[in-house]
Coordinates of C-alpha atoms in Angstrom, one line a residue:
M20 CA 86.6 -61.4 184.6
A21 CA 82.8 -60.6 185.3
K22 CA 83.9 -56.9 184.8
D23 CA 85.8 -57.6 181.4
K24 CA 82.9 -59.8 180.0
K25 CA 80.7 -56.4 180.5
T26 CA 83.1 -54.2 179.4
S27 CA 83.8 -56.4 176.2
S28 CA 79.9 -56.7 175.7
G29 CA 79.5 -52.9 175.9
G30 CA 82.5 -52.4 173.5
G31 CA 80.9 -54.8 170.9
I32 CA 77.7 -52.9 170.9
L33 CA 79.4 -49.7 170.4
E34 CA 81.4 -51.1 167.6
T35 CA 78.3 -52.6 165.8
I36 CA 76.4 -49.1 166.5
K37 CA 79.4 -47.6 164.7
T38 CA 79.5 -50.0 161.8
V39 CA 75.9 -49.4 161.2
V40 CA 76.4 -45.7 161.3
Y41 CA 79.2 -45.9 158.9
A42 CA 77.4 -47.9 156.5
L43 CA 74.4 -45.6 156.4
L44 CA 76.7 -42.7 155.7
I45 CA 78.5 -44.5 153.0
A46 CA 75.2 -45.5 151.4
G47 CA 74.0 -41.7 151.8
I48 CA 76.9 -40.6 150.4
F49 CA 76.8 -43.2 147.6
R50 CA 73.0 -42.4 146.9
T51 CA 73.5 -38.6 146.9
L52 CA 76.5 -38.5 144.6
F53 CA 76.3 -41.7 142.3
F54 CA 73.3 -43.5 141.9
Q55 CA 69.7 -43.5 143.0
P56 CA 67.3 -46.7 142.8
F57 CA 63.8 -45.9 141.5
W58 CA 60.8 -48.3 140.9
I59 CA 58.5 -47.3 138.2
P60 CA 55.0 -47.0 140.1
S61 CA 52.8 -45.8 137.2
G62 CA 52.1 -46.8 133.3
S63 CA 53.2 -43.2 132.0
M64 CA 56.0 -44.3 130.2
K65 CA 54.8 -47.5 128.6
D66 CA 56.1 -49.3 126.9
T67 CA 59.5 -47.9 127.4
L68 CA 59.0 -48.4 131.2
L69 CA 56.5 -50.8 132.7
I70 CA 54.9 -50.5 136.0
G71 CA 57.3 -52.7 138.3
D72 CA 60.6 -51.7 136.3
F73 CA 63.2 -51.2 138.9
L74 CA 66.2 -49.0 137.7
F75 CA 69.1 -46.9 138.9
V76 CA 69.4 -43.4 138.0
N77 CA 72.7 -41.8 137.1
K78 CA 73.4 -38.9 139.2
M79 CA 76.5 -37.8 137.6
A80 CA 74.8 -37.1 134.3
Y81 CA 73.8 -33.7 134.8
G82 CA 75.8 -32.8 137.9
Y83 CA 74.6 -31.9 141.2
S84 CA 71.8 -29.7 142.8
Y85 CA 69.5 -29.7 145.9
A86 CA 67.5 -32.4 144.0
S87 CA 70.5 -34.6 144.4
C88 CA 70.2 -35.1 148.0
P89 CA 68.0 -38.2 148.9
S90 CA 64.5 -38.3 149.7
L91 CA 62.5 -40.9 151.6
Y92 CA 58.8 -41.1 151.3
L93 CA 56.8 -44.1 153.3
P94 CA 53.5 -42.6 154.2
G95 CA 52.2 -46.2 155.9
I96 CA 54.7 -45.3 158.7
G97 CA 54.5 -41.5 158.6
I98 CA 58.1 -41.1 156.8
D99 CA 58.3 -37.9 154.6
I100 CA 61.7 -36.6 154.1
D101 CA 62.3 -34.5 150.8
A102 CA 65.5 -33.4 149.2
S103 CA 64.8 -29.9 150.1
D104 CA 64.7 -30.9 153.8
L105 CA 68.0 -31.7 153.6
C106 CA 69.7 -29.5 151.0
G107 CA 67.0 -26.8 150.6
F108 CA 69.6 -24.2 151.4
L109 CA 70.9 -25.2 147.7
D110 CA 67.5 -24.2 146.2
G111 CA 66.4 -21.4 144.5
D112 CA 69.4 -20.1 142.1
N113 CA 68.6 -22.9 139.2
T114 CA 72.1 -23.9 138.6
R115 CA 74.1 -27.1 139.6
L116 CA 77.6 -28.1 140.3
F117 CA 79.4 -29.7 137.2
G118 CA 76.1 -28.9 135.3
T119 CA 75.6 -30.7 132.2
A120 CA 72.3 -30.2 130.0
P121 CA 70.0 -33.0 129.2
E122 CA 69.8 -33.9 125.6
R123 CA 66.4 -34.1 123.7
G124 CA 65.1 -37.8 124.3
D125 CA 66.6 -38.5 127.5
V126 CA 64.8 -40.3 129.9
V127 CA 65.0 -38.3 133.2
V128 CA 64.2 -38.4 136.9
F129 CA 63.3 -35.1 138.3
R130 CA 61.3 -33.5 141.3
H131 CA 58.1 -32.4 140.6
P132 CA 58.2 -28.3 140.8
V133 CA 55.2 -28.3 143.3
T134 CA 55.1 -31.5 145.2
G135 CA 58.7 -32.4 145.2
R136 CA 57.9 -36.0 144.2
D137 CA 60.0 -38.0 141.8
F138 CA 58.8 -38.1 138.1
I139 CA 60.2 -39.8 135.2
K140 CA 59.6 -38.5 131.9
R141 CA 61.3 -37.9 128.5
V142 CA 62.8 -34.5 127.7
I143 CA 61.1 -33.1 124.7
G144 CA 61.6 -29.5 124.6
L145 CA 64.9 -27.6 125.4
P146 CA 65.0 -23.9 126.6
G147 CA 64.0 -21.4 124.0
E148 CA 62.0 -24.0 122.2
R149 CA 58.3 -23.8 120.8
I150 CA 56.5 -27.3 121.6
Q151 CA 52.9 -28.0 120.8
V152 CA 50.7 -31.0 119.9
R153 CA 48.3 -31.0 117.3
E154 CA 45.6 -34.2 116.2
G155 CA 48.3 -36.1 118.3
L156 CA 51.4 -35.6 116.7
L157 CA 54.3 -33.6 118.3
Y158 CA 55.6 -30.4 116.8
I159 CA 59.3 -28.9 118.1
N160 CA 59.7 -25.3 116.7
D161 CA 56.6 -25.9 114.4
E162 CA 58.2 -28.8 112.8
P163 CA 56.3 -32.0 113.1
V164 CA 58.5 -34.9 114.2
E165 CA 58.6 -38.1 112.3
I166 CA 56.4 -41.4 113.5
Q167 CA 56.0 -44.9 111.9
D168 CA 53.4 -47.2 112.8
D169 CA 54.8 -50.2 114.8
G170 CA 52.1 -52.5 115.4
T171 CA 50.1 -53.0 118.8
F172 CA 51.0 -52.9 122.3
T173 CA 49.2 -55.4 124.2
E174 CA 49.0 -56.2 127.9
I175 CA 46.7 -58.0 130.5
A176 CA 43.7 -56.1 131.5
E177 CA 44.3 -56.6 135.4
P178 CA 45.4 -54.5 138.4
Q179 CA 49.1 -53.6 138.1
G180 CA 51.9 -52.9 140.8
P181 CA 51.2 -52.0 144.3
Q182 CA 48.7 -49.4 143.7
R183 CA 46.7 -51.8 141.6
L184 CA 46.2 -49.5 138.5
R185 CA 44.3 -50.5 135.6
P186 CA 45.7 -50.0 132.1
R187 CA 43.7 -47.7 129.6
C188 CA 42.8 -49.7 126.6
A189 CA 42.1 -48.5 123.1
N190 CA 40.0 -51.5 122.6
G191 CA 38.0 -51.0 126.0
P192 CA 36.5 -51.7 128.0
V193 CA 38.2 -55.0 128.6
G194 CA 37.2 -57.2 131.6
D195 CA 39.8 -58.8 134.0
G196 CA 42.1 -61.3 132.2
G197 CA 41.5 -59.6 128.4
A198 CA 43.9 -58.2 126.0
C199 CA 44.1 -54.7 126.6
E200 CA 45.5 -53.0 123.1
K201 CA 47.0 -49.7 122.5
E202 CA 48.4 -48.6 119.1
K203 CA 51.9 -48.5 118.9
L204 CA 54.4 -45.8 117.0
V205 CA 58.0 -45.0 116.7
E206 CA 58.6 -41.3 117.2
T207 CA 61.9 -39.8 115.8
L208 CA 63.0 -36.7 117.5
S209 CA 64.7 -33.9 115.7
N210 CA 68.3 -35.1 116.8
G211 CA 67.7 -38.5 115.6
V212 CA 66.5 -40.2 118.9
A213 CA 63.9 -42.8 118.0
H214 CA 61.8 -44.2 120.7
S215 CA 58.3 -45.9 121.2
I216 CA 55.1 -44.1 122.1
L217 CA 51.6 -45.4 122.6
N218 CA 48.0 -44.1 121.5
I219 CA 44.9 -44.8 123.2
S220 CA 42.4 -42.5 121.9
N221 CA 41.7 -38.7 120.7
Q222 CA 41.4 -36.5 123.7
G223 CA 42.2 -33.1 125.0
S224 CA 45.9 -33.5 125.4
D225 CA 46.2 -34.5 121.6
N226 CA 45.7 -30.9 120.9
T227 CA 47.3 -28.2 122.8
P228 CA 48.6 -24.5 122.5
V229 CA 52.1 -23.7 121.8
Y230 CA 54.4 -23.9 124.8
E231 CA 57.4 -21.8 124.8
V232 CA 59.9 -23.3 127.1
P233 CA 61.6 -20.8 129.3
E234 CA 65.6 -20.6 129.7
G235 CA 66.6 -22.7 132.2
H236 CA 63.7 -25.1 132.0
Y237 CA 62.6 -28.3 130.0
F238 CA 59.5 -29.6 128.8
M239 CA 58.8 -33.4 129.5
M240 CA 56.4 -36.1 128.2
G241 CA 55.7 -39.6 128.9
D242 CA 55.8 -42.1 126.2
N243 CA 52.3 -43.3 126.9
R244 CA 50.8 -40.0 125.7
D245 CA 47.2 -40.2 126.4
N246 CA 48.0 -41.7 130.3
S247 CA 50.7 -39.2 131.2
S248 CA 50.8 -36.3 133.7
D249 CA 53.2 -34.0 132.2
S250 CA 54.5 -30.7 130.8
R251 CA 51.4 -30.2 128.8
V252 CA 49.5 -29.3 132.1
P253 CA 50.7 -26.7 134.4
A254 CA 52.3 -28.2 137.5
V255 CA 49.7 -26.1 139.9
A256 CA 46.9 -27.8 137.9
G257 CA 48.0 -31.2 138.6
G258 CA 50.7 -31.8 135.5
V259 CA 54.2 -31.0 135.7
G260 CA 54.7 -27.7 133.5
F261 CA 58.1 -26.5 132.8
V262 CA 60.7 -28.3 135.0
P263 CA 63.7 -26.2 136.2
F264 CA 67.3 -27.3 135.5
E265 CA 68.0 -27.6 139.3
N266 CA 65.1 -30.0 139.5
L267 CA 66.8 -32.8 137.5
V268 CA 67.9 -35.8 139.5
G269 CA 69.5 -37.9 136.9
R270 CA 69.3 -40.1 133.6
A271 CA 67.7 -43.3 133.6
S272 CA 69.5 -45.6 131.1
R273 CA 68.9 -49.2 132.0
V274 CA 66.2 -51.3 133.8
V275 CA 67.8 -53.9 136.3
F276 CA 65.2 -56.0 136.7
S277 CA 61.5 -55.8 136.5
S278 CA 58.5 -57.4 138.7
A279 CA 54.6 -57.7 137.6
G280 CA 53.6 -58.3 140.6
S281 CA 52.7 -56.0 143.9
S282 CA 56.1 -55.9 145.5
M283 CA 59.6 -56.2 143.7
L284 CA 60.3 -58.9 146.4
F285 CA 57.9 -61.5 144.7
F286 CA 60.8 -62.8 142.5
W287 CA 58.4 -65.3 141.0
T288 CA 56.7 -62.5 139.2
W289 CA 59.8 -61.0 138.0
R290 CA 59.9 -60.1 134.2
G291 CA 62.7 -62.6 132.7
D292 CA 63.0 -60.6 129.5
R293 CA 63.9 -57.4 131.0
F294 CA 67.1 -57.7 133.2
F295 CA 69.3 -55.2 132.1
E296 CA 67.0 -54.0 129.3
K297 CA 68.5 -50.9 127.8
I298 CA 66.2 -47.7 128.0
E299 CA 65.9 -46.2 124.5

């Protein structure tokens, strides 16, 4: 009987290990092929996306490339697994399996061309187009986009998210707990996509040279125009530069829930008005 119990115990442990392995494999396949969770870490896409928004990225939207493979970055415990570590053999030809081009105005998660980290921005310029910003106004192929005043975006001046980032304010400096304000506008792109953008101040990124988007690449911008590291600055200089087609991970279409605290686990800090909010 003792031997039977030992055998049974050993078999139970083996079955548990197999169950865990199968579960991890299924989760890995699901994340690679269908949806990837993404938590907004910065304010570059305000007020479309807020720090602490949690969403799923649709990986089926643009087909598959090396960037579709999952990555895991946990610097606190020394884990840094990039998509190229797992699927780097697919990198380099700037093509996709079942590839579908993004549309202007899509909110997209992509791999940074230099660091490989996940970024989220809006697709502004398509391959072969001319993009420029003059006095804060976006021009596409030398034509200005339509903008309309939309009041003021107001948030509390306080550290936000796990990185405890402080918002930039047009009415700054603002002390802790004060009302941090930014000018809010609605920008309508040439294909009719209308979305919110924020303006903080007049700065260098409000006047740019003309960017000619190479074939097979896209020009990305954040909706929080004065607080976004995007295609207006080359990737090697700390920006994003032109993003290759193969670096796209997927399209973001809806916020699942949103946490105003330093952790998404702090349910008491969840924003009640952002459950399943559509991303426009």
